[in-house]
Every structure is written in C-alpha cells, then in structure tokens.
Coordinates of C-alpha atoms in Angstrom, one line a residue:
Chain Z
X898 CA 11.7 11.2 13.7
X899 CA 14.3 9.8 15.9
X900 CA 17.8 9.0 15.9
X901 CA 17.5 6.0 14.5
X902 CA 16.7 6.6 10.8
X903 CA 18.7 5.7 7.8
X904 CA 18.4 7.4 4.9
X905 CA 17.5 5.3 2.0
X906 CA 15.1 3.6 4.1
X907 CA 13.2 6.6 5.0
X908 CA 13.4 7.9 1.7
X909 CA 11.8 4.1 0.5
X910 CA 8.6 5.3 3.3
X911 CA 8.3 8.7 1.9
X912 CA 7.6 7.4 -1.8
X913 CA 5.3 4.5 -0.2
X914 CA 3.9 7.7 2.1
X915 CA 2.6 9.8 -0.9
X916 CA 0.4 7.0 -2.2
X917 CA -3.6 7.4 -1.7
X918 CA -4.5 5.7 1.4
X919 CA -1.2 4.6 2.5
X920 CA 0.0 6.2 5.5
X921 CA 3.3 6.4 7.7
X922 CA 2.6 2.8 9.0
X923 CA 2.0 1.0 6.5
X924 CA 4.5 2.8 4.3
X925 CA 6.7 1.8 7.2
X926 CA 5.8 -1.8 6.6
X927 CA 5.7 -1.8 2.7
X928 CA 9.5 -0.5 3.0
X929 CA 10.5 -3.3 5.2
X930 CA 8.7 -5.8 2.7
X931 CA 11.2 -4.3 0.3
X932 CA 14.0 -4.4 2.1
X933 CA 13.0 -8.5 2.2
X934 CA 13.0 -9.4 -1.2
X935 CA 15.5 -10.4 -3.0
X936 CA 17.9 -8.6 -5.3
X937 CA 16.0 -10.1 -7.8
X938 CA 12.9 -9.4 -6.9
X939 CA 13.6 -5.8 -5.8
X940 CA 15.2 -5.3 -9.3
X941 CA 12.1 -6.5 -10.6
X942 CA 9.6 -4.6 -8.8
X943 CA 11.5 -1.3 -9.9
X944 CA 11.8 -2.6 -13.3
X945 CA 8.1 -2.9 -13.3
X946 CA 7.6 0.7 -12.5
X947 CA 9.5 1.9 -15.1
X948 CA 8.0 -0.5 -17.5
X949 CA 4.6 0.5 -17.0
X950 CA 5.4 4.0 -17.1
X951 CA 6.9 3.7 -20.2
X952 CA 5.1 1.1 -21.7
X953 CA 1.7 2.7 -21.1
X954 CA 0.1 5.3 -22.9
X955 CA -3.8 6.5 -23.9
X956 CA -5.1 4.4 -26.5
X957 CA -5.6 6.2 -29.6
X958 CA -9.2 5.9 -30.3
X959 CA -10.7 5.4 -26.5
X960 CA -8.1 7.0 -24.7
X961 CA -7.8 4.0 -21.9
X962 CA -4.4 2.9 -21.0
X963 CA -2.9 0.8 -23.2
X964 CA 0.8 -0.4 -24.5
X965 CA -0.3 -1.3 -28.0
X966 CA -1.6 1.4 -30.6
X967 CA -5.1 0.5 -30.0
X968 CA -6.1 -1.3 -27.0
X969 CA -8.0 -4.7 -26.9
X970 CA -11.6 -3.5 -26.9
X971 CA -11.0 -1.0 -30.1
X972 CA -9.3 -3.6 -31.9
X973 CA -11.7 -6.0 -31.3
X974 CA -14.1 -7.2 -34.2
X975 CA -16.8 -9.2 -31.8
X976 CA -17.6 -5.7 -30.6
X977 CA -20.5 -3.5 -30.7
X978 CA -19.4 -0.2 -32.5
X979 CA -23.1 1.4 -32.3
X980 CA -22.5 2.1 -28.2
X981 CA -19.8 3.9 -26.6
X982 CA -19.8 3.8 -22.4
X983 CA -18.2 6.8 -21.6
X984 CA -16.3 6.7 -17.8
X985 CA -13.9 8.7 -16.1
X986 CA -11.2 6.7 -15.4
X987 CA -10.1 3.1 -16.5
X988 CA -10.6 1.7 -13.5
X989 CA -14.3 2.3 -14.2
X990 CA -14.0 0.8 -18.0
X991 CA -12.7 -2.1 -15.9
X992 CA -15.3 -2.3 -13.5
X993 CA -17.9 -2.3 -16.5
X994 CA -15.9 -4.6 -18.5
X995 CA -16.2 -7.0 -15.3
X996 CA -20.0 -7.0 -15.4
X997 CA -19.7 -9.5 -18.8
X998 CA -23.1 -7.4 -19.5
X999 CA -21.3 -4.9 -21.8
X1000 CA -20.3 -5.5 -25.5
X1001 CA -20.3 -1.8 -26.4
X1002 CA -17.0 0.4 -27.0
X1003 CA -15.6 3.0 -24.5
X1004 CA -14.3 6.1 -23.9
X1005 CA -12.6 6.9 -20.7
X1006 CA -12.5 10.9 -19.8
X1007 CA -9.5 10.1 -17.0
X1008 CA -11.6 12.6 -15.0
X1009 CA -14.8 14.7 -14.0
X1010 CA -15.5 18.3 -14.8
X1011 CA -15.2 19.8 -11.1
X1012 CA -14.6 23.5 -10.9
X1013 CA -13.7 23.1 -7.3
X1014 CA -10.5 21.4 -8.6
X1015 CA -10.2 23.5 -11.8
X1016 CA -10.9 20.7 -14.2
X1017 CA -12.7 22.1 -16.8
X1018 CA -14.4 20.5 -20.0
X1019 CA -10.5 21.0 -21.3
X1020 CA -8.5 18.7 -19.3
X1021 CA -10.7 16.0 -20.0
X1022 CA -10.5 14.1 -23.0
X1023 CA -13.6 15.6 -25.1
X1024 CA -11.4 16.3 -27.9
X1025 CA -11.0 12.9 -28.5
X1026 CA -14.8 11.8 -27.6
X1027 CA -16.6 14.3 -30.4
X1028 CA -13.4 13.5 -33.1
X1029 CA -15.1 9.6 -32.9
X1030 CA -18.3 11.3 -34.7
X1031 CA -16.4 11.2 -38.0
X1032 CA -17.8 11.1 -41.3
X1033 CA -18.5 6.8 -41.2
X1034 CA -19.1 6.5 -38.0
X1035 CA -21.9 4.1 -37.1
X1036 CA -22.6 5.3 -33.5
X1037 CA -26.2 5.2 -32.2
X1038 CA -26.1 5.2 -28.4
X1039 CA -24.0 7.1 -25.5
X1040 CA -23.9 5.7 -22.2
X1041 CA -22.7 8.0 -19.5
X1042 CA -21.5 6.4 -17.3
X1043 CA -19.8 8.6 -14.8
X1044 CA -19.3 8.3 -11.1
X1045 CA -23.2 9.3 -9.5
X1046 CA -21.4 12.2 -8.3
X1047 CA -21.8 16.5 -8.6
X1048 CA -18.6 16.0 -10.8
X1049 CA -19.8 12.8 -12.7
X1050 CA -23.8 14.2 -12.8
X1051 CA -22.7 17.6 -14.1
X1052 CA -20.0 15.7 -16.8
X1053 CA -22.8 14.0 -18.0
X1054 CA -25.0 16.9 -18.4
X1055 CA -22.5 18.8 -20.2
X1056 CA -22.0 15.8 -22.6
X1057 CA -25.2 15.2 -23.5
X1058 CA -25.5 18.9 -24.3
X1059 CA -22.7 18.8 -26.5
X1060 CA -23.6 15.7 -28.0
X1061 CA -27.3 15.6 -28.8
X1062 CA -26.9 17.3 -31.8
X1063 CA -25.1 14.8 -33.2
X1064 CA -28.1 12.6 -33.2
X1065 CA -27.4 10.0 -31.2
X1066 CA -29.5 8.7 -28.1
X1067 CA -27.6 9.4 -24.9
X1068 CA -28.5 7.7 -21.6
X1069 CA -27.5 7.6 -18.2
X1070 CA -26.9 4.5 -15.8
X1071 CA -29.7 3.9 -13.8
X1072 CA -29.4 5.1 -9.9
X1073 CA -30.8 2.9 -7.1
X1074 CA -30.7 0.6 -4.3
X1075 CA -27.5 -1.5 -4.7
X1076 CA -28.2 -5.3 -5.1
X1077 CA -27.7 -7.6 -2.0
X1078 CA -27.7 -4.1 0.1
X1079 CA -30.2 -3.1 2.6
X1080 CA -33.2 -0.4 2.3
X1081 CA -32.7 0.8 6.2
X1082 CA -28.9 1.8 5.5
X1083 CA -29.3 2.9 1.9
X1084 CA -29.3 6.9 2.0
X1085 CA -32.6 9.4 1.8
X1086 CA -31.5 10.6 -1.8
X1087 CA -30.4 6.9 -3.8
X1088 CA -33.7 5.8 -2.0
X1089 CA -35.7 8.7 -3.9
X1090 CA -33.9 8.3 -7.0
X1091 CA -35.0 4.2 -6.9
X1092 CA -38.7 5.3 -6.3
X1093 CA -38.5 7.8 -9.0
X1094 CA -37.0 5.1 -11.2
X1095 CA -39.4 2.4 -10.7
X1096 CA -39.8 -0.3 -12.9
X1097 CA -43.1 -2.3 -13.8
X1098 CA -42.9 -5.7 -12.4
Chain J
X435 CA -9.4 -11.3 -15.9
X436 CA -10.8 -9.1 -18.6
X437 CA -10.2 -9.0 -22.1
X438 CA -8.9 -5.2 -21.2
X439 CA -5.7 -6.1 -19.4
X440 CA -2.7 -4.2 -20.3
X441 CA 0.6 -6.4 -19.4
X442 CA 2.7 -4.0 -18.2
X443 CA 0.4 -2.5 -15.8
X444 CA -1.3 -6.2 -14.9
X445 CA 2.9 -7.1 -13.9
X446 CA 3.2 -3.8 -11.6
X447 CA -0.3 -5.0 -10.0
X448 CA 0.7 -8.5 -9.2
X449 CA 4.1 -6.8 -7.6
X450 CA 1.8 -4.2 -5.4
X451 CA -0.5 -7.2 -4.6
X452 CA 2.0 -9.7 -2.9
X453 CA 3.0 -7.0 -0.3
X454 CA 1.9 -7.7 2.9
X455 CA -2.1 -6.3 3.4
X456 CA -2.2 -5.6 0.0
X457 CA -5.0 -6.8 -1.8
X458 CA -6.3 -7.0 -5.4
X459 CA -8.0 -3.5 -5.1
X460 CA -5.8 -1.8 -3.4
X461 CA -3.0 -3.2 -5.7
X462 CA -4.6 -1.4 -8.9
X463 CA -4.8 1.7 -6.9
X464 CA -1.6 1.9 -6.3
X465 CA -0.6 0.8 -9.8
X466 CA -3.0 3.9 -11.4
X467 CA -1.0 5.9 -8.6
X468 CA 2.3 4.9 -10.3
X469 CA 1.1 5.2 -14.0
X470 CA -0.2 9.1 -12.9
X471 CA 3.3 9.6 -12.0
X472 CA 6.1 12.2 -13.8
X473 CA 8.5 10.7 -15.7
X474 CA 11.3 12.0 -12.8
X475 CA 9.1 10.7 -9.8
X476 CA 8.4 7.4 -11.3
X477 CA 12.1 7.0 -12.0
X478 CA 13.0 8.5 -8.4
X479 CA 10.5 6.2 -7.1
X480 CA 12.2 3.0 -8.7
X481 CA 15.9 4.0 -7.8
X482 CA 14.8 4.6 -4.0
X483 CA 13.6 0.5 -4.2
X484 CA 17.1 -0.4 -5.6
X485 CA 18.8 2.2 -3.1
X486 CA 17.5 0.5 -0.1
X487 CA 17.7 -2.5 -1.3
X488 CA 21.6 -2.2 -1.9
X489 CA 22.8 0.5 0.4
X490 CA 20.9 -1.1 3.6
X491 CA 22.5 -3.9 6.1
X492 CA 22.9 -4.9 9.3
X493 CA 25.0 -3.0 11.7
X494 CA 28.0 -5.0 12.6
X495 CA 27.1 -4.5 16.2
X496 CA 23.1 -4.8 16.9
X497 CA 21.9 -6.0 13.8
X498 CA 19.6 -3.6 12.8
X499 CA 19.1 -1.6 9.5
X500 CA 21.8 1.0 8.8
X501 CA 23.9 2.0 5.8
X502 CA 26.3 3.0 7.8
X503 CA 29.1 0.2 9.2
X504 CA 27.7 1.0 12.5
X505 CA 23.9 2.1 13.1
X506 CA 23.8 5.8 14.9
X507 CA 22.8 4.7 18.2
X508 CA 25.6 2.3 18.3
X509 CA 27.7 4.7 17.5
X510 CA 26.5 7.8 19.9
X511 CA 28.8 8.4 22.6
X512 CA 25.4 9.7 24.6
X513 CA 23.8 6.3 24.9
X514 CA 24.6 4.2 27.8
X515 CA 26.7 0.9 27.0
X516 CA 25.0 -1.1 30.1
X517 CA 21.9 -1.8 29.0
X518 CA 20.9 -3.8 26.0
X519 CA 17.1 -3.9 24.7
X520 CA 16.6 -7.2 22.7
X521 CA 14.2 -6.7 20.2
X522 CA 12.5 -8.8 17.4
X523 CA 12.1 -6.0 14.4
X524 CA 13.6 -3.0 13.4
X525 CA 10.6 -1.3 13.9
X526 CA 10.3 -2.7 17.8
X527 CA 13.8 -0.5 17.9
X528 CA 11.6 2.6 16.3
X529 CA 9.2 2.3 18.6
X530 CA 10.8 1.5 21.6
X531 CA 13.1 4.6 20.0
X532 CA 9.8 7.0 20.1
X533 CA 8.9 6.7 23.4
X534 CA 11.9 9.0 24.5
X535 CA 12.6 7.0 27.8
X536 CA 15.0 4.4 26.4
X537 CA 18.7 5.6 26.4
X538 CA 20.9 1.9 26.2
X539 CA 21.4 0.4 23.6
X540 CA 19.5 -2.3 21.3
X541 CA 20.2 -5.5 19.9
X542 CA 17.7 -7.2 16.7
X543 CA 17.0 -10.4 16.5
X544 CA 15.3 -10.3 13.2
X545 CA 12.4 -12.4 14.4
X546 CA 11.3 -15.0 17.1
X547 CA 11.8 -18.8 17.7
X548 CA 8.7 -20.1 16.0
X549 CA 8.7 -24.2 15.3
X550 CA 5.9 -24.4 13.5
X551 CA 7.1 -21.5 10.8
X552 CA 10.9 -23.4 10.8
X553 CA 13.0 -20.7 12.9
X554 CA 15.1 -22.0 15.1
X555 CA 17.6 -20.0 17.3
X556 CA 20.4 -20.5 14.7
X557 CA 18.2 -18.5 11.9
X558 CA 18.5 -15.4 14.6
X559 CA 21.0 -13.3 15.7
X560 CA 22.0 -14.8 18.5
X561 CA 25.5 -15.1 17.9
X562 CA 26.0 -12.0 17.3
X563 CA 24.6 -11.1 20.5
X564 CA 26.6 -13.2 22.9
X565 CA 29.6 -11.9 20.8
X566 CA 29.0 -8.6 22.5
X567 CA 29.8 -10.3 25.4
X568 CA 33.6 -9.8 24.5
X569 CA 36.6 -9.4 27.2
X570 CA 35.7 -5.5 28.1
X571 CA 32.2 -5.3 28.1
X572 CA 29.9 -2.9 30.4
X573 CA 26.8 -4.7 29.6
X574 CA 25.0 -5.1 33.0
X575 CA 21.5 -5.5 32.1
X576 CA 19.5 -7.4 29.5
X577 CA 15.7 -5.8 28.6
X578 CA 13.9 -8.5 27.0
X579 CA 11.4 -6.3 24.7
X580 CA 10.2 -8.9 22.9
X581 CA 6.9 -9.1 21.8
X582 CA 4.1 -10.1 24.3
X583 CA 3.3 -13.6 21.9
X584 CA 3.8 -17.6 22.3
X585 CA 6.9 -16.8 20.0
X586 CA 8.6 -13.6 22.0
X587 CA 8.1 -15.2 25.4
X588 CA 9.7 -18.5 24.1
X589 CA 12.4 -16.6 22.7
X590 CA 12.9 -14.3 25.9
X591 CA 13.0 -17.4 28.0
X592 CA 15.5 -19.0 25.4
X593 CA 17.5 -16.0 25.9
X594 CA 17.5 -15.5 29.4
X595 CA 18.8 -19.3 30.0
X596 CA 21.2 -19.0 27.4
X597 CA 22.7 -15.4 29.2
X598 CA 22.4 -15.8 32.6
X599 CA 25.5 -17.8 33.3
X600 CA 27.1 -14.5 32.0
X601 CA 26.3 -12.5 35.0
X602 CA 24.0 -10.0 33.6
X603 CA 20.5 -8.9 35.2
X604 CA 17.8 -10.2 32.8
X605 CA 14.4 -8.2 32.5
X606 CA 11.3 -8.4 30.4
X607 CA 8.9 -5.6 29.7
X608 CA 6.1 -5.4 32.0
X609 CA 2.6 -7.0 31.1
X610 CA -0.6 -5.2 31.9
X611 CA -3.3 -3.1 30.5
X612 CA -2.6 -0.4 27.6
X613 CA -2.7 3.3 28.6
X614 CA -6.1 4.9 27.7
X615 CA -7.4 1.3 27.3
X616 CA -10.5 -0.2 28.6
X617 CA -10.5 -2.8 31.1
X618 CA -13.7 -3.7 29.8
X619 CA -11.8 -4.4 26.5
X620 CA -9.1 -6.2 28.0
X621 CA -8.6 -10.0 27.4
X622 CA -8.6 -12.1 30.3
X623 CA -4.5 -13.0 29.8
X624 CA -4.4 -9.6 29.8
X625 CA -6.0 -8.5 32.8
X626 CA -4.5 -11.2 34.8
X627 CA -1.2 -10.4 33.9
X628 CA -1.7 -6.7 35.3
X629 CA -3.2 -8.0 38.5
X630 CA 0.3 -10.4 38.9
X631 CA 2.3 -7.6 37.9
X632 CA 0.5 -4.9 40.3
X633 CA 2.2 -2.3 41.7
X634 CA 2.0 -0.5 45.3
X635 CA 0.7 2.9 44.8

C-alpha cells in the first residue's frame, strides 16, 4: 500500500487476511496484537499452531477431530451406541454436544454434498459412516443432522437412501420457529415447515 | 466445556480468543481455519508470528515499526525534514500515510497520557522525540495528529508546552464534521467544534 510497510509485518496481515471473516483491518489489528506479546507468548501462540496441526487428526471411528486414537465420545462407556447423530463438521458435533440433550454417538461428514462446489458423496466421509454397520453392531437410529440447507437437505436424502437398507430408522431434526425468536421476522419457508410440523399440545 | 474437547485445539482457541475483538465463536473459527490448513501453510503461518515478532523494532529515529535500523520514510531523501506529524499508533502513521497529502516526516508515541490506565509521559517516547531536536535540526513545524480523545488532547497539550520553548510552530489536526457524514449524525462536541473551527468560503 504505501511506503511505509515492512515486510514481516505485512506478511503477519496477509496470513491474519486469508482467515474467514477477517479482513485487512482487523488483520491489521490482530498483527499489531502480535507484535505486543511477549517473546514468550508469541513463541507460544505459534507453538500452538503447529501443535494442533500436528496433534490433531480424525478420530478413527467417528471421524471428529481428535489427538487420541479414539476421541472422548467413542471411548466413552455411559454412551448410547444404538444412535449415531450424523453432522457435517465438528463444530456442529459441538453444538449438539452443548445441548446436554444428546447421549447418542456421532459421525461428523466434515462437509455437505454440493455439486456447485464439486463435493460429491466421495469427499465426504461415507466410507467410514456405512464401515460402522459391521457385523455386531447394535445400531438402531440415524439422526441426520445436517445444516437445514440444499447441501445439508440433499446429504441427508442421499444418506437415508443409502442407509435404509440397513434397517435402521433414520430421522431428521425437526425444522421450525427458533425458540425465544419472533414469528414476524422468522422467514415464509421455516414458518411453513413449523405449520407442517405441528405438534399436538 | 464439553466432554468433546480436544486439548490441542481448546489451547489454539484460548490463544485466538484473547486477541483484541475476538470472541469465543469467532476464536473456534479461526482455530477450524488453522486445523484445515496444509502442513506448509500452517508452518508458514507460525514462522511469520515468530518473524515479526523478532525481526520488528522501533526505528532509531521516529519510533515506529520497521526491520530496518531506520524506517523508509525516515530514510527517503524525498520527504521533507521540517515537519514532524506526532502520532499515537503505528497505524495513525498508515493512515495519515494513505491519504497521499502528508510528505514530512512522523514521530510515534506508542500511545497517549492516560492516568487512569498508569501511562505517564515517561512510558512514551518522548525522549526520543526532543532528541530530534539535536544541534542541526530543520524541524520547523510540529503536527499534533493525535487522536481526537480526553487522552490525545492531553497528550497534544503536554507536548506542545513541553516544545514550544524550542521555537517550533505547533499545530493540531483540525476538528469538525467527517466528509460524507451527516450532520444529523454528528455529536454535539462534534458539531461545535466545526462551527469554532469554520472557515471563510
């Protein structure tokens, strides 16, 4: 920009730059809060990049992130092994998890089929999802519980398809009006999916 | 929080989450951002943190960020050694940098009197600044560039007491209304300030 740039600083705003939702600005300001900290703490913070890139890989069952073999929930005994919640990314495992409401098992995709952005049924992790239908396994129920997106809508579809002849029940998280929000600012189609979805009182 | 944490990823969270407008959310984000990095990028992104970290200091001369001995502006031969611009920030220097109008030169102060968060005069660089006032300066005029807050006017009118005896002119940027602004938007300080500060047309 002007004459007034030094290089390892602007080089600091570029990485900052390329991260979702950060623009130059902020990416301005986050290099300045680097430039800050102490040696320590700067040696730290890379550290902990590095770290969790190494550390961090697909568990081997559920395929969320984790730096053990098997992460938590798999490992867990006070589970429910008859339910898996599939989700796209483990974010959304997280989000679940969060809700206290869940005592099922996961699987996380780490994505949606969308053919605008070629990812096919391939890139996700499918593989892995039907492999869990071993000879033992005890599963009864799938909830899909993808984004209520086209991507996340037609990933569930295709699941179910694929699945159902395994012989398990698959079901979908229910769409509606979000709790605490407001009908006048809640859009035309999540209203019609909440009156279609009505429950007996 | 959940029984799904991963450590490594949780520590590269908490590191994303103290940065300034960072929040819990936004932190994750950018932590899944990291983890869906290459192997290359996430190293390069680490070694550009320790890089700026190490390469950059102060220029000998105005205090602001260079990893040079001198900072470019300081050392142009094109920029003219009269006027000095004092400003808080780094990025006060960028942007009074980008407007294209400013050719002097700049001094930083790397931050603004401020009692009640324990900077005193000493904890800026103040000295530094009166030590450009050597046996063969040029300097004629100081532009107080400040910003426009308790803390910036104080430390303007700090300065300007503290310089004056050396025979320089002393300015401040004007107050007044922002281009493209609304005056129905503008605060009443505001607005009062650019009725003092009017100008014949």
């Amino acid at each position: 920009m002007s004459s007034y740039n030094v290089a390892p600083l602007e080089k600091l705003v570029e990485q900052f730059e390329k991260m979702p939702g950060i623009g130059y600005k902020t990416a301005q300001r986050l290099a300045y809060y680097v430039l800050n900290l102490s040696k320590t703490e700067a040696d730290t913070f890379a550290k902990s990049i590095i770290d969790a890139h190494e550390k961090i890989h697909y568990c081997s069952v559920c395929c969320n992130l984790t730096d053990q073999d098997l992460c938590p929930v798999c490992k867990s005994e006070k589970r429910d092994r008859t339910t898996i919640c599939v989700v796209e990314t483990p974010r959304d495992a997280m989000a679940m998890e969060n809700t206290n409401e869940y005592k099922g098992l996961y699987h996380v995709l780490h994505g949606a089929i969308s053919p605008l952005n070629n990812i096919g049924p391939d890139d996700l992790t499918i593989k892995e999802l039907i492999a869990r239908f071993g000879n033992d396994n005890e599963i009864s129920e799938i909830i899909m519980a993808t984004n209520p997106t086209v991507e996340g809508d037609a990933t569930a579809m295709y699941l179910s398809r694929l699945l159902k002849p395994m012989g398990v029940k698959i079901t979908r998280l229910a769409y509606g009006i979000p709790v605490g929000g407001d009908l006048e600012y809640a859009d035309q189609i999540t209203l019609a999916r909440a009156l279609e979805g009505r429950n007996e009182l």
